[in-house]
Coordinates of C-alpha atoms in Angstrom, one line a residue:
Chain A
X245 CA -0.1 -37.0 24.7
X246 CA -1.6 -33.5 25.4
X247 CA 1.0 -30.8 25.3
X248 CA 1.0 -28.5 28.4
X249 CA 1.3 -24.8 27.5
X250 CA 2.1 -22.0 29.9
X251 CA 0.8 -18.7 28.7
X252 CA 2.2 -15.5 30.2
X253 CA 0.6 -12.1 29.4
X254 CA -3.2 -12.0 28.9
X255 CA -3.9 -8.6 27.4
X256 CA -6.0 -7.8 24.4
X257 CA -4.0 -10.1 22.2
X258 CA -2.7 -12.7 24.7
X259 CA -6.2 -13.4 26.2
X260 CA -7.9 -14.5 23.0
X261 CA -4.8 -16.4 21.8
X262 CA -4.8 -18.4 25.0
X263 CA -8.5 -19.1 24.6
X264 CA -7.9 -20.5 21.2
X265 CA -5.4 -22.9 22.6
X266 CA -7.9 -24.1 25.1
X267 CA -10.5 -24.6 22.3
X268 CA -8.0 -26.8 20.5
X269 CA -7.7 -28.9 23.7
X270 CA -4.2 -28.1 24.8
X271 CA -3.7 -28.1 28.5
X272 CA -3.1 -24.4 29.3
X273 CA -1.8 -22.7 32.5
X274 CA -1.9 -18.9 32.5
X275 CA -0.3 -16.1 34.4
X276 CA -0.8 -12.3 34.3
X277 CA -0.4 -9.5 36.9
X278 CA -4.0 -8.5 36.2
X279 CA -6.2 -10.8 38.3
X280 CA -9.3 -10.0 36.2
X281 CA -7.6 -11.2 33.0
X282 CA -6.6 -14.4 34.9
X283 CA -10.2 -14.9 36.1
X284 CA -11.5 -14.5 32.6
X285 CA -9.2 -17.3 31.3
X286 CA -10.1 -19.5 34.3
X287 CA -13.7 -19.4 33.3
X288 CA -12.7 -20.3 29.8
X289 CA -11.0 -23.5 31.1
X290 CA -7.4 -22.5 31.9
X291 CA -5.4 -23.6 34.9
X292 CA -4.0 -20.7 36.9
X293 CA -0.9 -20.1 38.8
X294 CA 0.2 -17.6 41.5
X295 CA 3.3 -16.6 39.6
X296 CA 5.1 -17.1 36.4
X297 CA 7.6 -19.6 37.9
X298 CA 4.8 -22.0 39.0
X299 CA 2.9 -21.5 35.7
X300 CA 5.8 -22.8 33.7
X301 CA 6.8 -25.6 36.1
X302 CA 5.6 -28.6 34.0
X303 CA 5.2 -26.7 30.7
X304 CA 6.3 -28.3 27.4
X305 CA 5.8 -24.9 25.7
X306 CA 5.9 -21.4 27.1
X307 CA 4.3 -18.6 25.2
X308 CA 4.7 -14.9 26.2
X309 CA 2.8 -11.9 24.9
X310 CA 4.1 -8.9 26.8
X311 CA 4.2 -5.1 26.3
X312 CA 8.0 -4.5 25.8
X313 CA 11.5 -5.8 25.6
X314 CA 12.5 -4.9 29.1
X315 CA 9.7 -7.0 30.5
X316 CA 10.5 -9.9 28.2
X317 CA 14.2 -9.9 29.2
X318 CA 13.5 -9.7 32.9
X319 CA 10.9 -12.5 32.7
X320 CA 13.3 -15.0 31.1
X321 CA 16.8 -13.9 31.9
X322 CA 18.8 -12.7 34.9
X323 CA 19.2 -14.5 38.2
X324 CA 15.4 -14.9 38.7
X325 CA 14.7 -15.5 35.0
X326 CA 12.4 -18.4 34.0
X327 CA 15.1 -20.1 32.0
X328 CA 16.6 -21.2 35.3
X329 CA 13.4 -23.1 36.1
X330 CA 12.1 -24.6 32.9
X331 CA 11.5 -28.3 32.2
X332 CA 14.1 -30.0 30.0
X333 CA 13.1 -29.9 26.3
X334 CA 10.9 -26.9 26.8
X335 CA 10.1 -24.7 23.8
X336 CA 9.9 -20.9 24.4
X337 CA 7.8 -18.8 22.0
X338 CA 7.8 -15.1 22.5
X339 CA 5.0 -13.4 20.6
X340 CA 5.6 -9.9 22.0
X341 CA 6.7 -7.2 19.6
X342 CA 10.1 -6.0 20.8
X343 CA 13.4 -4.8 19.5
X344 CA 15.2 -7.5 17.4
X345 CA 18.3 -7.0 19.7
X346 CA 16.2 -7.8 22.8
X347 CA 14.8 -10.9 21.1
X348 CA 18.4 -11.9 20.2
X349 CA 19.6 -11.3 23.7
X350 CA 17.0 -13.7 25.2
X351 CA 17.6 -16.3 22.4
X352 CA 21.3 -16.2 23.2
X353 CA 20.7 -16.7 26.9
X354 CA 18.5 -19.6 26.1
X355 CA 21.0 -21.1 23.7
X356 CA 23.7 -21.0 26.4
X357 CA 21.5 -23.2 28.5
X358 CA 20.5 -25.5 25.6
X359 CA 16.9 -24.2 25.6
X360 CA 14.9 -23.9 22.4
X361 CA 13.5 -20.4 21.8
X362 CA 11.9 -18.5 18.9
X363 CA 10.6 -15.0 18.5
X364 CA 7.1 -15.1 16.9
X365 CA 5.5 -11.7 16.8
X366 CA 2.1 -11.5 15.1
X367 CA 0.2 -9.5 12.6
X368 CA -3.6 -9.1 12.4
X369 CA -4.7 -7.4 15.6
X370 CA -7.3 -8.3 18.1
X371 CA -9.9 -9.4 15.5
X372 CA -7.5 -12.0 14.1
X373 CA -6.4 -13.0 17.6
X374 CA -10.0 -13.8 18.5
X375 CA -10.7 -15.6 15.2
X376 CA -7.5 -17.6 15.4
X377 CA -6.3 -16.2 12.0
X378 CA -3.2 -14.4 13.1
X379 CA 0.0 -14.2 11.0
X380 CA 3.0 -15.5 13.0
X381 CA 6.4 -14.1 11.8
X382 CA 9.1 -16.3 13.4
X383 CA 12.8 -16.0 14.0
X384 CA 15.1 -18.8 15.2
X385 CA 16.5 -22.2 14.3
X386 CA 14.5 -24.1 11.7
X387 CA 14.1 -27.1 13.9
X388 CA 12.5 -25.0 16.7
X389 CA 10.3 -23.3 14.2
X390 CA 9.0 -26.7 12.9
X391 CA 8.3 -27.8 16.5
X392 CA 6.3 -24.6 17.2
X393 CA 4.1 -24.9 14.1
X394 CA 1.3 -27.1 15.6
X395 CA 0.9 -24.8 18.6
X396 CA 1.0 -21.6 16.4
X397 CA -1.5 -23.1 14.0
X398 CA -4.0 -23.3 16.8
X399 CA -3.9 -19.5 17.0
X400 CA -3.0 -18.4 13.4
X401 CA -3.5 -19.0 9.7
X402 CA -0.2 -18.0 8.2
X403 CA 3.0 -19.2 9.9
X404 CA 6.2 -17.8 8.4
X405 CA 9.9 -18.5 9.1
X406 CA 11.7 -15.2 8.5
X407 CA 15.2 -16.3 9.4
X408 CA 17.5 -16.6 12.4
X409 CA 16.7 -15.3 16.0
X410 CA 15.4 -11.7 15.8
X411 CA 14.3 -12.0 12.2
X412 CA 10.7 -12.4 13.2
X413 CA 10.9 -9.0 15.0
X414 CA 12.7 -7.4 12.1
X415 CA 10.1 -8.5 9.6
X416 CA 7.2 -7.5 11.9
X417 CA 8.7 -4.0 12.5
X418 CA 9.4 -3.5 8.7
X419 CA 5.8 -4.6 8.0
X420 CA 4.3 -2.2 10.6
X421 CA 6.5 0.7 9.3
X422 CA 5.1 0.0 5.8
X423 CA 1.6 -0.2 7.2
X424 CA 1.9 3.2 8.9
X425 CA 3.2 4.7 5.6
X426 CA 0.4 3.4 3.4
X427 CA -2.2 4.3 6.0
X428 CA -1.0 7.9 6.1
X429 CA -0.6 7.9 2.3
X430 CA -4.2 6.6 1.9
X431 CA -5.5 9.3 4.3
X432 CA -3.6 12.0 2.3
X433 CA -5.0 10.8 -1.0
X434 CA -8.6 10.5 0.2
X435 CA -8.5 13.8 2.1
X436 CA -7.1 15.7 -0.9
X437 CA -9.8 14.1 -3.2
X438 CA -12.5 15.1 -0.7
X439 CA -11.2 18.6 -0.6
X440 CA -11.7 18.7 -4.3
X441 CA -15.3 17.5 -4.0
X442 CA -14.8 13.9 -4.8
X443 CA -16.7 11.1 -2.9
X444 CA -14.3 9.1 -0.7
X445 CA -16.3 6.0 -1.5
X446 CA -15.9 6.4 -5.2
X447 CA -12.2 7.4 -4.8
X448 CA -11.6 4.3 -2.7
X449 CA -13.2 2.1 -5.4
X450 CA -11.0 3.7 -8.1
X451 CA -7.8 3.4 -6.2
X452 CA -8.5 -0.3 -5.2
X453 CA -8.8 -1.0 -9.0
X454 CA -5.7 1.0 -9.7
X455 CA -2.0 1.0 -8.7
X456 CA -2.8 2.8 -5.4
X457 CA -4.3 -0.4 -4.0
X458 CA -3.2 -1.4 -0.5
X459 CA -4.3 -3.1 2.7
X460 CA -5.6 0.2 4.3
X461 CA -8.0 0.7 1.3
X462 CA -8.9 -3.0 1.1
X463 CA -9.9 -3.7 4.7
X464 CA -9.3 -0.7 7.0
X465 CA -10.4 2.5 5.2
X466 CA -9.5 5.5 7.3
X467 CA -12.3 7.7 5.9
X468 CA -15.5 7.6 8.0
X469 CA -18.4 5.6 6.6
X470 CA -16.7 4.3 3.5
X471 CA -16.6 0.8 5.0
X472 CA -18.8 -0.7 7.7
X473 CA -17.2 -2.4 10.8
X474 CA -13.9 -0.5 10.8
X475 CA -12.7 1.9 13.5
X476 CA -13.1 5.0 11.2
X477 CA -16.9 4.3 11.0
X478 CA -17.0 4.0 14.8
X479 CA -15.4 7.3 15.8
X480 CA -12.0 5.5 15.7
X481 CA -12.7 3.4 18.7
X482 CA -11.2 -0.1 19.0
X483 CA -8.7 -1.5 16.6
X484 CA -4.9 -0.7 16.9
X485 CA -4.1 2.2 19.1
X486 CA -2.0 5.2 18.0
X487 CA 0.1 4.6 21.1
X488 CA 0.9 1.1 19.9
X489 CA 1.7 2.2 16.4
X490 CA 3.9 4.9 17.8
X491 CA 5.8 2.3 19.8
X492 CA 6.3 0.1 16.7
X493 CA 7.5 3.1 14.7
X494 CA 9.9 3.9 17.5
X495 CA 11.3 0.4 17.2
X496 CA 11.5 0.8 13.4
X497 CA 13.7 3.9 13.8
X498 CA 15.9 2.2 16.4
X499 CA 16.4 -0.6 13.8
X500 CA 17.0 1.9 11.0
X501 CA 19.7 3.7 13.1
X502 CA 21.4 0.4 14.1
X503 CA 21.4 -1.1 10.6
X504 CA 22.2 2.3 8.9
X505 CA 19.1 1.9 6.8
X506 CA 17.6 4.9 5.0
X507 CA 13.9 5.2 5.9
X508 CA 12.8 8.7 5.0
X509 CA 9.1 8.0 4.8
X510 CA 9.3 5.8 7.9
X511 CA 11.0 8.6 9.8
X512 CA 8.3 11.1 8.8
X513 CA 5.6 8.6 9.6
X514 CA 7.1 8.3 13.1
X515 CA 7.0 12.0 13.6
X516 CA 3.4 12.3 12.3
X517 CA 2.2 9.7 14.7
X518 CA 4.1 11.5 17.4
X519 CA 2.4 14.7 16.6
X520 CA -1.0 12.9 16.4
X521 CA -0.3 11.3 19.8
X522 CA 0.5 14.8 21.2
X523 CA -2.9 16.0 20.2
X524 CA -4.4 13.5 22.7
X525 CA -5.2 10.8 20.1
X526 CA -3.1 8.1 21.6
X527 CA -6.1 5.9 22.6
X528 CA -7.8 6.2 19.2
X529 CA -7.3 3.7 16.4
X530 CA -4.3 4.5 14.2
X531 CA -6.4 5.2 11.1
X532 CA -7.5 8.4 12.9
X533 CA -4.3 9.9 11.4
X534 CA -6.8 11.2 8.8
X535 CA -8.0 13.7 11.5
X536 CA -4.5 15.2 11.7
X537 CA -4.7 16.1 8.0
X538 CA -8.3 17.3 7.9
X539 CA -9.3 21.0 8.2
X540 CA -11.4 21.8 11.2
X541 CA -12.5 25.2 10.1
Chain B
X295 CA -23.2 2.4 -37.9
X296 CA -19.4 2.3 -37.3
X297 CA -18.2 5.2 -35.1
X298 CA -15.4 7.2 -36.5
X299 CA -12.7 8.0 -33.9
X300 CA -9.9 10.5 -34.3
X301 CA -6.9 9.6 -32.1
X302 CA -4.3 12.4 -31.4
X303 CA -1.0 11.4 -29.7
X304 CA 0.5 8.0 -30.5
X305 CA 3.2 7.6 -27.8
X306 CA 3.9 4.6 -25.6
X307 CA 0.3 4.7 -24.3
X308 CA -1.6 6.2 -27.2
X309 CA -0.2 3.9 -29.8
X310 CA -1.4 0.6 -28.3
X311 CA -4.7 2.2 -27.2
X312 CA -5.4 3.3 -30.8
X313 CA -4.5 -0.3 -32.0
X314 CA -7.1 -1.8 -29.7
X315 CA -9.7 0.5 -31.1
X316 CA -8.8 -0.8 -34.6
X317 CA -9.0 -4.4 -33.4
X318 CA -12.5 -3.7 -32.1
X319 CA -13.4 -2.5 -35.7
X320 CA -13.8 1.2 -35.0
X321 CA -12.9 3.4 -37.9
X322 CA -9.7 5.2 -36.6
X323 CA -7.9 8.2 -38.0
X324 CA -4.7 9.1 -36.3
X325 CA -2.3 12.1 -36.0
X326 CA 1.0 12.6 -34.2
X327 CA 4.0 14.9 -34.9
X328 CA 6.1 11.7 -35.0
X329 CA 5.9 10.3 -38.5
X330 CA 7.3 6.9 -37.4
X331 CA 4.4 6.5 -34.8
X332 CA 1.9 7.4 -37.5
X333 CA 3.4 4.9 -40.0
X334 CA 3.2 2.2 -37.3
X335 CA -0.5 2.8 -36.8
X336 CA -1.1 3.0 -40.6
X337 CA 0.3 -0.6 -40.9
X338 CA -2.1 -1.6 -38.1
X339 CA -5.0 -0.4 -40.2
X340 CA -5.5 3.3 -39.2
X341 CA -6.3 6.1 -41.5
X342 CA -3.8 9.0 -41.3
X343 CA -4.1 12.7 -41.6
X344 CA -1.6 15.5 -42.3
X345 CA -2.7 17.5 -39.2
X346 CA -5.0 17.3 -36.2
X347 CA -7.6 19.5 -37.9
X348 CA -8.1 17.1 -40.9
X349 CA -7.9 14.1 -38.6
X350 CA -10.9 15.2 -36.6
X351 CA -12.9 16.5 -39.6
X352 CA -15.5 13.7 -39.7
X353 CA -14.9 12.2 -36.2
X354 CA -17.7 11.2 -33.9
X355 CA -15.3 10.8 -31.1
X356 CA -11.9 12.5 -30.5
X357 CA -9.4 10.9 -28.1
X358 CA -6.2 12.7 -27.1
X359 CA -3.2 11.2 -25.2
X360 CA -0.7 14.0 -24.8
X361 CA 2.3 14.8 -22.6
X362 CA 1.1 17.9 -20.7
X363 CA -1.7 20.4 -20.0
X364 CA -0.2 23.2 -22.1
X365 CA -0.3 21.0 -25.2
X366 CA -3.8 19.8 -24.5
X367 CA -5.1 23.3 -24.0
X368 CA -3.4 24.6 -27.2
X369 CA -4.7 21.6 -29.2
X370 CA -8.4 22.2 -28.3
X371 CA -8.8 25.9 -27.4
X372 CA -7.6 29.3 -28.6
X373 CA -8.3 30.7 -32.0
X374 CA -6.8 27.7 -33.8
X375 CA -8.2 25.2 -31.4
X376 CA -9.9 22.0 -32.6
X377 CA -13.2 22.9 -30.9
X378 CA -13.7 25.5 -33.7
X379 CA -13.7 22.7 -36.3
X380 CA -15.4 19.7 -34.8
X381 CA -18.4 17.9 -36.2
X382 CA -21.8 18.6 -34.4
X383 CA -22.4 16.1 -31.6
X384 CA -18.8 15.1 -31.3
X385 CA -17.5 13.6 -28.0
X386 CA -14.1 14.7 -26.8
X387 CA -12.2 12.3 -24.5
X388 CA -8.9 13.5 -23.1
X389 CA -6.9 10.7 -21.6
X390 CA -3.7 12.7 -20.9
X391 CA -2.6 13.1 -17.3
X392 CA -2.7 16.9 -16.7
X393 CA -3.6 19.3 -13.9
X394 CA -7.3 19.2 -13.0
X395 CA -7.5 23.0 -13.6
X396 CA -6.3 22.6 -17.2
X397 CA -8.9 19.8 -17.7
X398 CA -11.6 22.1 -16.3
X399 CA -10.5 25.0 -18.5
X400 CA -10.8 22.8 -21.7
X401 CA -14.1 21.4 -20.5
X402 CA -15.4 24.9 -19.9
X403 CA -14.4 26.1 -23.4
X404 CA -16.2 23.0 -24.8
X405 CA -19.3 23.7 -22.7
X406 CA -19.5 27.2 -24.0
X407 CA -19.7 25.8 -27.5
X408 CA -22.1 23.0 -26.6
X409 CA -19.5 20.4 -27.1
X410 CA -19.4 17.2 -25.0
X411 CA -16.0 16.6 -23.2
X412 CA -14.7 14.3 -20.5
X413 CA -11.3 13.9 -18.9
X414 CA -10.4 10.2 -18.8
X415 CA -6.8 9.6 -17.6
X416 CA -5.7 6.0 -17.2
X417 CA -4.0 3.7 -14.7
X418 CA -2.2 0.6 -15.6
X419 CA 0.8 1.6 -17.8
X420 CA 2.0 0.3 -21.1
X421 CA 1.3 -3.3 -20.4
X422 CA -2.4 -2.6 -19.7
X423 CA -2.5 -0.3 -22.7
X424 CA -1.3 -3.1 -24.9
X425 CA -3.6 -5.7 -23.3
X426 CA -6.6 -3.4 -23.4
X427 CA -7.0 -3.7 -19.6
X428 CA -6.5 -0.1 -18.6
X429 CA -8.5 1.6 -15.8
X430 CA -10.2 4.8 -17.0
X431 CA -10.9 7.4 -14.4
X432 CA -13.4 9.9 -15.8
X433 CA -14.6 13.4 -15.0
X434 CA -17.5 15.2 -16.6
X435 CA -21.3 15.1 -17.0
X436 CA -22.8 11.7 -16.4
X437 CA -24.5 11.6 -19.8
X438 CA -21.2 12.2 -21.6
X439 CA -19.6 9.5 -19.4
X440 CA -22.3 7.0 -20.4
X441 CA -21.7 7.9 -24.1
X442 CA -17.9 7.3 -23.7
X443 CA -18.2 3.9 -22.1
X444 CA -18.4 1.7 -25.3
X445 CA -15.3 3.3 -26.7
X446 CA -13.4 3.2 -23.4
X447 CA -14.3 -0.5 -23.0
X448 CA -12.5 -1.3 -26.2
X449 CA -9.3 -0.1 -24.4
X450 CA -9.9 -0.8 -20.7
X451 CA -11.3 -3.2 -18.2
X452 CA -12.4 -0.8 -15.4
X453 CA -14.3 2.4 -16.3
X454 CA -15.0 4.8 -13.4
X455 CA -16.9 8.0 -13.2
X456 CA -15.1 10.0 -10.5
X457 CA -17.3 13.1 -10.6
X458 CA -17.6 16.5 -12.5
X459 CA -15.0 17.8 -15.0
X460 CA -11.5 17.5 -13.6
X461 CA -12.5 14.8 -11.1
X462 CA -10.8 12.1 -13.3
X463 CA -7.5 14.1 -13.1
X464 CA -7.9 14.6 -9.3
X465 CA -8.5 10.9 -8.7
X466 CA -5.6 9.9 -11.0
X467 CA -3.2 12.2 -9.3
X468 CA -4.2 11.2 -5.8
X469 CA -3.8 7.5 -6.9
X470 CA -0.3 8.1 -8.3
X471 CA 0.8 10.0 -5.2
X472 CA -0.4 7.1 -3.1
X473 CA 1.5 4.7 -5.5
X474 CA 4.7 6.7 -5.1
X475 CA 4.3 6.6 -1.3
X476 CA 3.7 2.8 -1.0
X477 CA 6.5 2.1 -3.6
X478 CA 9.0 4.1 -1.5
X479 CA 7.7 2.6 1.7
X480 CA 8.0 -0.9 0.3
X481 CA 11.5 -0.2 -0.8
X482 CA 12.4 1.1 2.7
X483 CA 10.9 -2.0 4.4
X484 CA 12.6 -4.5 2.0
X485 CA 16.0 -2.6 2.2
X486 CA 16.0 -2.5 6.0
X487 CA 15.1 -6.2 6.2
X488 CA 17.9 -7.0 3.8
X489 CA 20.3 -4.9 5.8
X490 CA 19.4 -7.2 8.8
X491 CA 20.1 -10.3 6.7
X492 CA 16.6 -11.2 5.8
X493 CA 15.7 -12.6 2.4
X494 CA 13.7 -10.0 0.4
X495 CA 11.6 -12.9 -1.2
X496 CA 10.6 -14.2 2.3
X497 CA 10.0 -10.7 3.6
X498 CA 7.8 -10.0 0.6
X499 CA 5.7 -13.1 1.2
X500 CA 5.3 -12.2 4.9
X501 CA 4.2 -8.6 4.2
X502 CA 1.8 -9.7 1.4
X503 CA 0.1 -12.0 4.0
X504 CA 0.2 -9.1 6.6
X505 CA -1.0 -5.6 6.9
X506 CA 1.8 -4.2 4.8
X507 CA 0.3 -5.6 1.7
X508 CA 0.1 -3.3 -1.3
X509 CA 0.1 -3.1 -5.1
X510 CA 4.0 -2.7 -5.2
X511 CA 4.5 -5.9 -3.3
X512 CA 1.7 -7.7 -5.2
X513 CA 2.7 -7.0 -8.8
X514 CA 5.7 -4.6 -9.0
X515 CA 8.3 -5.6 -6.4
X516 CA 11.1 -3.1 -6.4
X517 CA 13.7 -5.5 -5.1
X518 CA 15.7 -7.2 -7.9
X519 CA 14.9 -10.9 -8.6
X520 CA 12.0 -11.2 -6.2
X521 CA 9.5 -11.3 -9.0
X522 CA 10.1 -12.3 -12.7
X523 CA 8.9 -9.9 -15.5
X524 CA 9.1 -6.7 -13.5
X525 CA 11.5 -3.8 -14.2
X526 CA 13.5 -4.4 -11.0
X527 CA 14.5 -7.8 -12.4
X528 CA 15.6 -6.2 -15.6
X529 CA 17.9 -3.5 -14.4
X530 CA 14.9 -1.2 -14.0
X531 CA 14.4 -0.9 -17.7
X532 CA 10.9 -0.4 -19.2
X533 CA 7.8 0.3 -17.0
X534 CA 6.9 3.7 -15.7
X535 CA 9.8 6.2 -15.9
X536 CA 11.0 8.2 -12.9
X537 CA 10.6 11.3 -15.1
X538 CA 6.9 10.6 -15.4
X539 CA 6.4 9.8 -11.8
X540 CA 8.1 13.1 -10.9
X541 CA 5.8 14.9 -13.3
X542 CA 2.7 13.3 -11.6
X543 CA 4.1 14.1 -8.1
X544 CA 4.6 17.7 -9.2
X545 CA 0.9 17.8 -10.2
X546 CA 0.0 16.3 -6.8
X547 CA 1.8 19.1 -5.0
X548 CA 0.2 21.8 -7.2
X549 CA -3.2 20.3 -6.3
X550 CA -2.3 20.1 -2.6
X551 CA -1.3 23.8 -2.6
X552 CA -4.5 24.8 -4.5
X553 CA -6.8 22.8 -2.3
X554 CA -4.9 23.5 0.9
X555 CA -4.6 19.8 1.5
X556 CA -1.9 18.4 3.9
X557 CA 0.2 15.8 2.1
X558 CA 3.3 15.4 4.2
X559 CA 4.3 12.0 2.8
X560 CA 3.3 13.1 -0.7
X561 CA 5.6 16.1 -0.4
X562 CA 8.6 14.0 0.8
X563 CA 7.9 11.5 -1.9
X564 CA 8.1 14.3 -4.5
X565 CA 11.4 15.4 -3.1
X566 CA 12.8 11.9 -3.0
X567 CA 11.9 11.3 -6.7
X568 CA 13.4 14.7 -7.4
X569 CA 16.7 13.7 -5.7
X570 CA 16.6 10.3 -7.6
X571 CA 16.0 12.1 -10.9
X572 CA 19.0 14.4 -10.0
X573 CA 21.3 11.3 -9.8
X574 CA 20.5 10.6 -13.5
X575 CA 17.8 8.0 -12.9
X576 CA 15.1 9.8 -14.8
X577 CA 14.9 7.2 -17.6
X578 CA 14.7 4.2 -15.2
X579 CA 11.5 2.6 -14.0
X580 CA 10.2 4.3 -10.8
X581 CA 10.7 1.2 -8.7
X582 CA 14.5 2.0 -8.9
X583 CA 13.9 4.4 -6.0
X584 CA 15.2 1.4 -4.0
X585 CA 18.7 2.2 -5.4
X586 CA 18.5 5.7 -3.8
X587 CA 18.2 3.9 -0.4
X588 CA 20.7 1.2 -0.9
X589 CA 24.3 1.5 0.3
X590 CA 26.9 1.3 -2.4
X591 CA 29.9 0.8 -0.2

């Protein structure tokens, strides 16, 4: 029997994710405040609804991909929350990147009503969302995780169970903090080498074959024209915006404070992206942090 | 005709490197202040000499692997320097990790006497030195680099030409600064996840499949018992000492100051290893930086 999926939140990530579900022949009903995004999904074959409540009416699975924790909490919980209107045996999958405590609050509200819910933030960005090769990092009960796998596999390649509710968010935020750190570190190393007259292409090859190797060097080089088809070679357009990296780093520092975890480089990375954002770079790809380090005179 | 190689400096790196040359049937004459290290190489088949000057007397190639720039400069240059006693057409290869300016000073003194010299620091540590799989990162004239390749290939797998004299040292120091940064970042991410109850093994698998992926996660996990056969699973014994990483980070900050390069994370990494060293951890492997972050109460 075809599963009916309600998809709420059709932004740069949610839109292509919902399209991949349609391609895999799930029945998909979508909702977003943005009418243009809804129309785009309609032409891709989705059913549409006038509001979130009607979108989820007959849904076996609800997936949400929303900008922040406050929106996720108000969508699901409270007196008008969707969890008061869902079908029996529904599975809720929230793929938004939000604070672990917000994810846990929604999961707790679901649990009190006997509703299955997992947090399932993603890694991989818009390219992976379009290609259906996202990494899903899930938190929640093992049984719910198992039930979510077939749906998540339609949108992603790696599906991980990180632990209990909120664990998906914790792992995602730790990952993105580490990403920011090695991106800045890679930019520092390449910039210092270039200042000494070394060719960033040669430097990159050397460090990829050495202990400096990391994802930024492998697939997302921040130095212009070292790699084709990355934002740095396209004036830092597209990709993962500084504004979004700043948001994730903010979540990492909230988590660090709450868990009393020492994150000295994470804290400085947060400040550096804040400075970069303050220069007006918020809409550029996050690898543009190189420009903050470069001399302009 | 068998090339005759003089090898000066038989420490944890130089010893196994010289042995690999013997295995590849080069004629090798060794010298070190440490008689035990010399005796060890003698039983492996090396010729020995009473001092550096006699070791290099008939050498076609001189390789040095020494602790710091001052020692390298005094070995080669000055009134008693080896460059006053070398055979015509000798090739000097210095594999020590030293300041780029020191490497350039030695190269300049060589050039003035018409002697070929390259800087060729290595990446890979003692395991790669023993296995003959080091990465050599070379600076100097292209012709000298080409002439060095056959000898370096006997000790390493990847042989890179980074640029002019000193460029090998610049690339090596940039690489090790980046290594320190992603090692600390990896420790911060794994520690914060563990504080939130996540399993460091699962976290590591998730981040390896995501954008946090880096060399520390892939082959040198700092969290105890996530990987077998790494220092973190052996009470941080063996490997690459905190004292040595601190030395390399010191060189990175000298280079940053001289080249007016902004290295905010590199600077903080330097301070964190300094703090760690101050706790008495200088002799532990550098992945023990995790212990500086962990709560002990």
